[in-house]
């Protein structure tokens, strides 16, 4: 399965929790995805826009700058970059705000490995259609 991954998909994981970030990276790499960067804050994530990353997994609740603010910055500066938002806050208003600020999907924590992979596979299918 991991051999069929889209090699053009380059992922950055943004979460202020070291445990969550490392767990996500481990799941992604185990499933054959290319993780090109990680950040524990929005301020650390912004410079990673220049790495060729085209998918950001972003936690909403972070100190200083929220994930939603970060998604606005990414959407304004990198039109082709996909965003998946993650949060333990399963409120419709947050989901709507995330999607309206450029997120292509929203995962409610805690989510399973299959939910994460399914969400990314939808993006891979879109990328294949666009290429």
Phi, psi and omega in degrees: 000316185293341180289339184270004182296146177288111183290346178280347181279118181236120192251141171241134179253125182238111180203133182286347177271117179303318182298311180298314182299312181294323177297316179298314180299317179300314179298314182298311182294322178298330181265014172085011180273153180263112176262116185258355179187163176213153180212148178259001179205164177298322180297325176285332185283324185305314179298340180285352174299333182274007185268359185088003178297139179232009172216124176247127170263118189233127171284141182284313186272106178220154179291156177069285183242125183287162176299327179294318176298318178298319180297324176297314181299314181296313181299322181287330187256347183210084188302328184269001180277129179271151182227131169244122179268148179227139176196151172277350177275103181263064180252134183305321182297322179289320178297314180297316179297320179298311182295320181290343178260019171110354180289140177265346178202164181221124178248128179270124178284144354280138177243158181274164178304318181298322179296317179297311182297317179300318180297317181288324179297327176298321179291320177301317180298316177300317180297320180294322178296321183285340185271000000 
